[in-house]
Tab-separated table of C-alpha atoms (C1' of nucleotides) in Angstrom:
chain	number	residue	atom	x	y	z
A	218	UNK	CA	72.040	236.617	149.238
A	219	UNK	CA	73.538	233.892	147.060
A	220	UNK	CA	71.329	233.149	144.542
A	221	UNK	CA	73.430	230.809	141.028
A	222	UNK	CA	76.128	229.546	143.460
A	223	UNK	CA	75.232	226.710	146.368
A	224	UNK	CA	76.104	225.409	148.984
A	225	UNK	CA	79.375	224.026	147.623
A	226	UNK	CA	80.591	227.370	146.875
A	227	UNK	CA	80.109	228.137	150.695
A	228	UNK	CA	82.461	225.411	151.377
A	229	UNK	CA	85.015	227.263	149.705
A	230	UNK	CA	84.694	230.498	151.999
A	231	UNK	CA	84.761	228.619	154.972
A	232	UNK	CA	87.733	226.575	154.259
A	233	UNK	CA	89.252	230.015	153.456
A	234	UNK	CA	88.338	230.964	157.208
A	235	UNK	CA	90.011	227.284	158.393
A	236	UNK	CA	93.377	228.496	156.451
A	237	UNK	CA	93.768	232.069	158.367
A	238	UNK	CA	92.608	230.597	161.496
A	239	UNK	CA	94.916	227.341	160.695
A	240	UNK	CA	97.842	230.060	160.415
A	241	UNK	CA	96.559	232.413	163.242
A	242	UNK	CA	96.784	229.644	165.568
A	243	UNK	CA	99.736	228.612	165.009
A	244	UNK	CA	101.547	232.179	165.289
A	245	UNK	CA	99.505	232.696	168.640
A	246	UNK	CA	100.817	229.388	170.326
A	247	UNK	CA	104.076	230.272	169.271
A	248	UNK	CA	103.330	234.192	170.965
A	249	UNK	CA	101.895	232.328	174.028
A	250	UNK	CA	104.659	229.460	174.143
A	251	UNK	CA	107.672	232.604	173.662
A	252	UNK	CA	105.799	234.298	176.856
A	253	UNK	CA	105.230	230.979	178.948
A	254	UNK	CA	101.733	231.024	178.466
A	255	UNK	CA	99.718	228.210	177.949
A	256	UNK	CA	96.804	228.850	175.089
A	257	UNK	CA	93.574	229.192	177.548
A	258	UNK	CA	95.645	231.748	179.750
A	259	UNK	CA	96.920	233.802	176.495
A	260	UNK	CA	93.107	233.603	174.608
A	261	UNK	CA	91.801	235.000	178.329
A	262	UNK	CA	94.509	237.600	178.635
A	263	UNK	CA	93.754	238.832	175.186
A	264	UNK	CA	90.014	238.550	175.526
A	265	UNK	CA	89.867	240.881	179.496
A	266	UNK	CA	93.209	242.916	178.265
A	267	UNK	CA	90.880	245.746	176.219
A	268	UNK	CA	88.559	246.117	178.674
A	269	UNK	CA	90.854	246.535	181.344
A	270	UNK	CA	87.694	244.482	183.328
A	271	UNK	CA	85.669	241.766	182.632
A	272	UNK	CA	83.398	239.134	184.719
A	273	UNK	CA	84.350	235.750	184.964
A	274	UNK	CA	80.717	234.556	184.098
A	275	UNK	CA	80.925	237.162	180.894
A	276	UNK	CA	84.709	236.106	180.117
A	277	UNK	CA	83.503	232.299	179.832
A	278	UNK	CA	80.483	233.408	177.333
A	279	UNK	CA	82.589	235.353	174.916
A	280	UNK	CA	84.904	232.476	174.517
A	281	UNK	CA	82.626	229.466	175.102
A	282	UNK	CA	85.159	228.299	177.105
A	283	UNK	CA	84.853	225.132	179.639
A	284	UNK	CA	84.233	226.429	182.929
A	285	UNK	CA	87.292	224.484	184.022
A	286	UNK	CA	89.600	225.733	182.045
A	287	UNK	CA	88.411	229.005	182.427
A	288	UNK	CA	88.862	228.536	186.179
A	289	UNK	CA	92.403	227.212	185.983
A	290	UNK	CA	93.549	229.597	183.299
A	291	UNK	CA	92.657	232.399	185.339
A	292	UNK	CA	94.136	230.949	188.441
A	293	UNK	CA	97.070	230.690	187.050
A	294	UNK	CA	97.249	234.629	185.826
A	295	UNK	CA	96.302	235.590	188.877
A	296	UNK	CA	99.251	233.700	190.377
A	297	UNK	CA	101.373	235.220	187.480
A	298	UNK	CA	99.795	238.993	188.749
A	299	UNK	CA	98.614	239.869	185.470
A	300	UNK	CA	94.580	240.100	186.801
A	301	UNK	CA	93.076	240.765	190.136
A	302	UNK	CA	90.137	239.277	191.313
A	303	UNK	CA	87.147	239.968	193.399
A	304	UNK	CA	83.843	239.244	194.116
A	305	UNK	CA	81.059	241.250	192.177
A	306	UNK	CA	79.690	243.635	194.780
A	307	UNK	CA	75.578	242.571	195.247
A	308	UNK	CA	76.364	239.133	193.636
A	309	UNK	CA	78.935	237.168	195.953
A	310	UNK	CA	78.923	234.385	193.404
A	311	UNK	CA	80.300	236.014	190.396
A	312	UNK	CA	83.643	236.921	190.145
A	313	UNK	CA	85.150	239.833	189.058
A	314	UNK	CA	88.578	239.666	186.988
A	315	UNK	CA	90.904	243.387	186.667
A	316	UNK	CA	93.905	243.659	184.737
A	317	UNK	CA	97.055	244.809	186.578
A	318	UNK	CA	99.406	247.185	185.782
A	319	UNK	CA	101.660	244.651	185.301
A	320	UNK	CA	99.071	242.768	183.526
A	321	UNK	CA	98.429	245.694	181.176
A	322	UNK	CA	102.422	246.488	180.611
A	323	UNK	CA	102.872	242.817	179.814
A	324	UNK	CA	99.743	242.598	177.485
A	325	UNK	CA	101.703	246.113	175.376
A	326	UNK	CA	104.973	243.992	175.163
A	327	UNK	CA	102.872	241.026	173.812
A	328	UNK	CA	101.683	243.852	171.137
A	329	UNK	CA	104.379	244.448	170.058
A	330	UNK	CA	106.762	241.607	169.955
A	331	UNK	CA	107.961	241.558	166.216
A	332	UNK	CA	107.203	237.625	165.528
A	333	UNK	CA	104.145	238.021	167.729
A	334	UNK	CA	101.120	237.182	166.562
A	335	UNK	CA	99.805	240.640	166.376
A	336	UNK	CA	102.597	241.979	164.570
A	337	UNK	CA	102.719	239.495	162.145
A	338	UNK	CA	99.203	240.380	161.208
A	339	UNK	CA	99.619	243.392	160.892
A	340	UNK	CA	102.278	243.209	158.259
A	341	UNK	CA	99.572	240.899	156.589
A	342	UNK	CA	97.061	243.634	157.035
A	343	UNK	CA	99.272	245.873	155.116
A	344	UNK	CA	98.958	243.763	152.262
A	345	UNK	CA	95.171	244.521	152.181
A	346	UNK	CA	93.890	248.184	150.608
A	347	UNK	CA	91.456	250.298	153.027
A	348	UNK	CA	88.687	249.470	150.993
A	349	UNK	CA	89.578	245.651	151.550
A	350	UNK	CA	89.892	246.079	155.184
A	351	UNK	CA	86.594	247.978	155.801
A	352	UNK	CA	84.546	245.308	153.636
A	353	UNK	CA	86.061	242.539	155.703
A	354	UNK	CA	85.302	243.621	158.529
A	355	UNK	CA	81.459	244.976	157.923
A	356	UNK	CA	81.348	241.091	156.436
A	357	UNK	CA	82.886	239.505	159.115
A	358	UNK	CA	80.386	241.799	161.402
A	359	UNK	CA	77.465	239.771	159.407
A	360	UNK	CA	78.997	236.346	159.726
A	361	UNK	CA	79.254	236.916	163.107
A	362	UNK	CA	75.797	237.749	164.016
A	363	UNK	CA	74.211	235.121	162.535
A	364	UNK	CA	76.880	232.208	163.368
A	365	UNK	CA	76.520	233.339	167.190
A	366	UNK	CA	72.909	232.334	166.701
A	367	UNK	CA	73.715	229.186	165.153
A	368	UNK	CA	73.636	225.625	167.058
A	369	UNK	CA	72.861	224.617	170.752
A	370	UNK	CA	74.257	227.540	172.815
A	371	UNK	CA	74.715	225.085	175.831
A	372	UNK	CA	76.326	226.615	178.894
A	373	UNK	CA	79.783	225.619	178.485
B	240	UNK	CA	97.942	249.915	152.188
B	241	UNK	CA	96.739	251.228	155.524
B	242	UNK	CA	97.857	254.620	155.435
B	243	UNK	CA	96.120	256.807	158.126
B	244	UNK	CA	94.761	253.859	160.370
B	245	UNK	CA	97.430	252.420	162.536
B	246	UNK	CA	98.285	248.808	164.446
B	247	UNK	CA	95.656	249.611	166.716
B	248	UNK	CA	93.236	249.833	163.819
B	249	UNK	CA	94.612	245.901	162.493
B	250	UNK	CA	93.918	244.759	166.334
B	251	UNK	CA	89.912	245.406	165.197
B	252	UNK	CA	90.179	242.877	162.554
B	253	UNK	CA	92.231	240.487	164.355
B	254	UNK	CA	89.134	240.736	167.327
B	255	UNK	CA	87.250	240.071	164.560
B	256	UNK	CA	88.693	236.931	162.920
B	257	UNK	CA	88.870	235.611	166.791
B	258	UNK	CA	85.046	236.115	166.569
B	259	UNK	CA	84.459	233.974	164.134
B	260	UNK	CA	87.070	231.795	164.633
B	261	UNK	CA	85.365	230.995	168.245
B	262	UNK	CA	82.044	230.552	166.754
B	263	UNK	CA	83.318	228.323	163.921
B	264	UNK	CA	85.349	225.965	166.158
B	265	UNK	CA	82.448	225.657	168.614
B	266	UNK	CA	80.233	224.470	165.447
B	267	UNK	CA	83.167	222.306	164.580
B	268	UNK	CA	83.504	220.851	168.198
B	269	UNK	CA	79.582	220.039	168.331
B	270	UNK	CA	79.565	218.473	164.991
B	271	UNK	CA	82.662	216.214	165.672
B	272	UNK	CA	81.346	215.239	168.974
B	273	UNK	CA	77.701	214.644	167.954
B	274	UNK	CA	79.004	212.260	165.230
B	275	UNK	CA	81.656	210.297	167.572
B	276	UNK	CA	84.666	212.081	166.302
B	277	UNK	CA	87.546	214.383	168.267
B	278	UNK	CA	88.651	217.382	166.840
B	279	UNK	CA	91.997	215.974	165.237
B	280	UNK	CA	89.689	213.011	163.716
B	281	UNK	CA	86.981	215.414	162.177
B	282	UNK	CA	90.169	218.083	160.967
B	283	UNK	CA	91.632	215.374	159.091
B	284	UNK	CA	88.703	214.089	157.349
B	285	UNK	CA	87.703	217.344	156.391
B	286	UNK	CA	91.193	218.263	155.061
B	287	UNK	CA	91.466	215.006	152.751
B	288	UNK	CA	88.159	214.407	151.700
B	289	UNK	CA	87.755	216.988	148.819
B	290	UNK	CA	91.214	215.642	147.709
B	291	UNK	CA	90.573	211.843	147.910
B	292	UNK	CA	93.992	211.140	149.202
B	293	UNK	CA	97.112	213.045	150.893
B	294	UNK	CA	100.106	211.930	152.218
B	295	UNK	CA	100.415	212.058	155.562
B	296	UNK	CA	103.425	214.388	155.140
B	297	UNK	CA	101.389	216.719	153.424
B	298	UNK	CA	98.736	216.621	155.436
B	299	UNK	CA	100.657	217.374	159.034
B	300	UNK	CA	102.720	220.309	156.997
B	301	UNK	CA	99.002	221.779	155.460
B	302	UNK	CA	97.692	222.080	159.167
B	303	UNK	CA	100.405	222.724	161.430
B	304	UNK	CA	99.466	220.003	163.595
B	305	UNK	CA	101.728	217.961	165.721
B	306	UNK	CA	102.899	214.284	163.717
B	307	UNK	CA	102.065	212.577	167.096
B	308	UNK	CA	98.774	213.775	167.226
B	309	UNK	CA	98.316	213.238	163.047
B	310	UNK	CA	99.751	209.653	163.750
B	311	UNK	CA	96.855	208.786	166.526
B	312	UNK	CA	93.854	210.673	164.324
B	313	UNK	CA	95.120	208.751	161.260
B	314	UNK	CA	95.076	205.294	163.345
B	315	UNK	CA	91.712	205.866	164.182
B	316	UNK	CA	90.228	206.867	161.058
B	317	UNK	CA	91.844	204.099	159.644
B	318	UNK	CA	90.164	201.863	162.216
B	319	UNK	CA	86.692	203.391	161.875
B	320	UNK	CA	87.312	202.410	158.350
B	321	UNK	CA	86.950	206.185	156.611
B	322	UNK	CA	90.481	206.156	155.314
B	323	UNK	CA	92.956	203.417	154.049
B	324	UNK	CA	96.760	203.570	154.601
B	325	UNK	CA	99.515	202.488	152.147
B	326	UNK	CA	103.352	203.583	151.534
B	327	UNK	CA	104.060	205.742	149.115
B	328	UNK	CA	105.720	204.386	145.822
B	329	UNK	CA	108.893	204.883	145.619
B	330	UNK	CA	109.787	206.205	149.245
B	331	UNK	CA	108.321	203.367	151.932
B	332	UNK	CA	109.153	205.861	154.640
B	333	UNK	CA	105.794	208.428	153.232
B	334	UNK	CA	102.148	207.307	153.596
B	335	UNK	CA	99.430	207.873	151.464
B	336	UNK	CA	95.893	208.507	153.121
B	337	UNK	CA	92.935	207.589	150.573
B	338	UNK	CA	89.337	208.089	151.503
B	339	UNK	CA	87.659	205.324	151.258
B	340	UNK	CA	83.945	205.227	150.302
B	341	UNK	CA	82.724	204.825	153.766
B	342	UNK	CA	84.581	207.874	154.835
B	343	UNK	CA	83.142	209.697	151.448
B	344	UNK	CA	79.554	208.546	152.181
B	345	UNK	CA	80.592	209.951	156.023
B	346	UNK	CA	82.013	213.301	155.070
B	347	UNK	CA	79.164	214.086	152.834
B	348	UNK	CA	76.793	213.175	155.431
B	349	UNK	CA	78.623	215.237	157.759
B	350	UNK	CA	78.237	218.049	155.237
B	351	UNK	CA	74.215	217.993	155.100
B	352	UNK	CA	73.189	218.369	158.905
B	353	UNK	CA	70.929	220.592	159.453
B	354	UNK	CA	72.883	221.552	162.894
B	355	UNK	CA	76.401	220.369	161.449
B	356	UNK	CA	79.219	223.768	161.045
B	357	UNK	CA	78.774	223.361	157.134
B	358	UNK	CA	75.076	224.285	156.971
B	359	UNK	CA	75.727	226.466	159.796
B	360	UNK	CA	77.847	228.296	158.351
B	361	UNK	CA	76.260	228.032	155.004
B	362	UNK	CA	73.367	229.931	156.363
B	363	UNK	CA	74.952	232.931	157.812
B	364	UNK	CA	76.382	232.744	154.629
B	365	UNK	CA	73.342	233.507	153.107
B	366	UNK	CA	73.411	236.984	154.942
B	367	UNK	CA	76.406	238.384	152.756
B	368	UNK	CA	75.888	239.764	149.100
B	369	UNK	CA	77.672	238.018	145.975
B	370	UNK	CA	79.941	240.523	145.990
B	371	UNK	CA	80.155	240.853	149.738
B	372	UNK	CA	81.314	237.109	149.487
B	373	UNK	CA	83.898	237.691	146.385
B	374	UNK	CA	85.545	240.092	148.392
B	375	UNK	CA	86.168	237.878	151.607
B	376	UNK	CA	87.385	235.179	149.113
B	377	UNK	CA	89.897	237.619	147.370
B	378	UNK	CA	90.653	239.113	150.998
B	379	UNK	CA	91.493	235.730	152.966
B	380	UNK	CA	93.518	234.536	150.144
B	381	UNK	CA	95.681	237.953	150.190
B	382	UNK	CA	95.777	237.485	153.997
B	383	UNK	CA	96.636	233.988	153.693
B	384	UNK	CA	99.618	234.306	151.239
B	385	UNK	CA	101.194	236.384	153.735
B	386	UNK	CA	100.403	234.989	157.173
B	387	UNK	CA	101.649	231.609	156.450
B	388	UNK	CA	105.162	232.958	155.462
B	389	UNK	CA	105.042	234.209	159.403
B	390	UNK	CA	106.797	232.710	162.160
B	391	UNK	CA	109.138	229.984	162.789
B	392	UNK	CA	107.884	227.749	160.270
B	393	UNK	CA	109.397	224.669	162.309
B	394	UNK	CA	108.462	221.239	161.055
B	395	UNK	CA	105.805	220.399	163.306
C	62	DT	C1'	130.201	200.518	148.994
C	63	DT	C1'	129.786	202.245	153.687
C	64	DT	C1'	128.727	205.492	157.081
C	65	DA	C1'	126.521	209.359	158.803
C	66	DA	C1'	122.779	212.431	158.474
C	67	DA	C1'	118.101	213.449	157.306
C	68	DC	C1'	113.417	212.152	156.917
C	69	DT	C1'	108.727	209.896	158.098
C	70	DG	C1'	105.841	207.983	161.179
C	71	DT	C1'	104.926	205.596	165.900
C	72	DT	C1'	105.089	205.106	170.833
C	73	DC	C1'	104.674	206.542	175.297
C	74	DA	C1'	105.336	209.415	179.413
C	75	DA	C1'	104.145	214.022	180.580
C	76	DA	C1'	101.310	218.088	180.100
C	77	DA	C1'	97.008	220.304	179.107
C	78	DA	C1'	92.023	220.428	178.679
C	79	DT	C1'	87.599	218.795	180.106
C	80	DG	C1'	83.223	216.877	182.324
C	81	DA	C1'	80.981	215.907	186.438
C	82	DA	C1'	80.407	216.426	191.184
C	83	DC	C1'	80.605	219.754	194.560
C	84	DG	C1'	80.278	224.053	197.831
C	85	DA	C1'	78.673	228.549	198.260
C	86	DT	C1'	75.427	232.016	197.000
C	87	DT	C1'	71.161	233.843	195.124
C	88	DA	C1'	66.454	233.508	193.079
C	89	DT	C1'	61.888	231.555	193.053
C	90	DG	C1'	57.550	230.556	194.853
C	91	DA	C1'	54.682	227.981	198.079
D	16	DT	C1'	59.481	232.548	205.926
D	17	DC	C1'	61.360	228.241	204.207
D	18	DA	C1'	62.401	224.938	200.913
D	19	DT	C1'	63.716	224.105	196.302
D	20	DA	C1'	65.919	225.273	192.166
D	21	DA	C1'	69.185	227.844	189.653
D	22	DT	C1'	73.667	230.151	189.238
D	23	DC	C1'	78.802	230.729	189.600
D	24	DG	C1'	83.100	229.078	190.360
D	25	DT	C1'	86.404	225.241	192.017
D	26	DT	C1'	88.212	220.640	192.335
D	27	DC	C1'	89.747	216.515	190.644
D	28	DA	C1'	89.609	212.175	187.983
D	29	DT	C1'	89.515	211.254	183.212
D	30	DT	C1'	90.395	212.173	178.512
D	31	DT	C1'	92.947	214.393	175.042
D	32	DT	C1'	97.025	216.410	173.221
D	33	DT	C1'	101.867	216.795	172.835
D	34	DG	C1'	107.094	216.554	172.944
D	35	DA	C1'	110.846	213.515	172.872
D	36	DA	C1'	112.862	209.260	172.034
D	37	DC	C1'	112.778	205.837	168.809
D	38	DA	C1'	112.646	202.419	164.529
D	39	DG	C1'	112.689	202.013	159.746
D	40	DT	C1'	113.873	204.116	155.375
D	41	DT	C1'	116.299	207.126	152.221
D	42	DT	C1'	119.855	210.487	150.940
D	43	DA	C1'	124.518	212.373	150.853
D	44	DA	C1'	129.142	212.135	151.245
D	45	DA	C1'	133.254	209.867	151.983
DNA sequence: TTTAAACTGTTCAAAAATGAACGATTATGA
DNA sequence: TCATAATCGTTCATTTTTGAACAGTTTAAA
């Protein structure tokens, strides 16, 4: 808990966040330009790509993205054959979205493209001890919870 | 330096920045739009207003954002009366961006709502030690340094 | 000097993202 | 049961963002 230093000080850390995220954006519309992706189809890619499955409904949560762009952006990756789609079996409404093989092979080459955007930070991550990376993220992990909670949490 | 942990390890705390990074810009989003502002608009004004004035050079080169888009969130700052616009001395091609009170008296009212992404963010602040807090500060900067000497690096 | 190239910002047509209305399905409860 | 409301995803008109061409200014080199 901060207890000398205010609310100005706070400022600081979270213009620090607007700088990485200023600099992670920009190397991940440059990945997703490179690849012919638009942003909404590489952030969905990305997000479903780990768990080899995801809902639509759950997809659209975890990225409090607009319905209609989710909609489109995964249109479009289907078209592409990177995800498969089908209805969730006792819900006919819900959708759900399954990477392809070719999906998953083009996800690894993503990986590891060397000016990707997971490459490059990497390297950045190898600037950082092991003691620096495990505070950031148990940190980031308490950030996290409590921003999640924070503001309207309106369907998107 | 990571030694045992791998790229798949960094992937964690790239999942992790994305986390927040969601979060922050859906704070961001609400804020801009609940106070009549689009995301360019409210990115500028928070990006000069701690500094008074900026060229606009400066400014489009500081957030990687496209000088088309700059050009139309400058005109209508300028027009909602927050910022004022005048060559630079010396080179009439350069603009300098000053805030103007109106935009001060804005930003810092932007600052103090209660559901704004400052206090927001502030808050889950409030959930991280001193040193907890020291550490992200020393990490992002590290992080920073590094990321934004990544990538093309063409003029935006 | 004069000319060509580079730089800074604006304009505008094209592309991308979004809200609102909708169709289809499921849940609620009278 | 049946009617109403809620949920999930799509469509499409509108808004927002962007790249490319451009105009004005400055720099560099001839």
């Amino acid at each position: 808990m901060m207890k000398g230093t205010e609310a100005s000080c706070d400022m600081r850390l979270l213009y620090s966040f607007f700088n990485i995220h200023k600099n992670l954006v920009r190397l991940a519309k440059e990945t997703a330009a490179n690849n012919g992706l638009t942003m909404p189809q590489f952030s969905v890619l990305m997000m479903i790509a780990p768990h080899k499955k995801m809902t639509q409904k759950i997809l659209g949560e975890r990225m409090f993205m607009p319905k209609s762009t989710l909609s489109q952006a995964v249109e479009s990756l289907v078209k592409a054959g990177f995800i498969r789609r089908r209805p969730v079996e006792g819900n006919r409404r819900e959708l759900e979205l399954i990477l392809s093989d070719e999906g998953e092979a083009f996800f690894n080459d993503l990986l590891s493209q060397e000016d990707g955007v997971a490459k490059c930070f990497s390297r950045a991550c190898h600037a950082l001890s092991e003691q620096q990376y495990r505070q950031l993220l148990e940190a980031h992990e308490v950030l996290a919870e409590v921003l999640k909670k924070q503001g309207e949490i309106k369907s998107c």
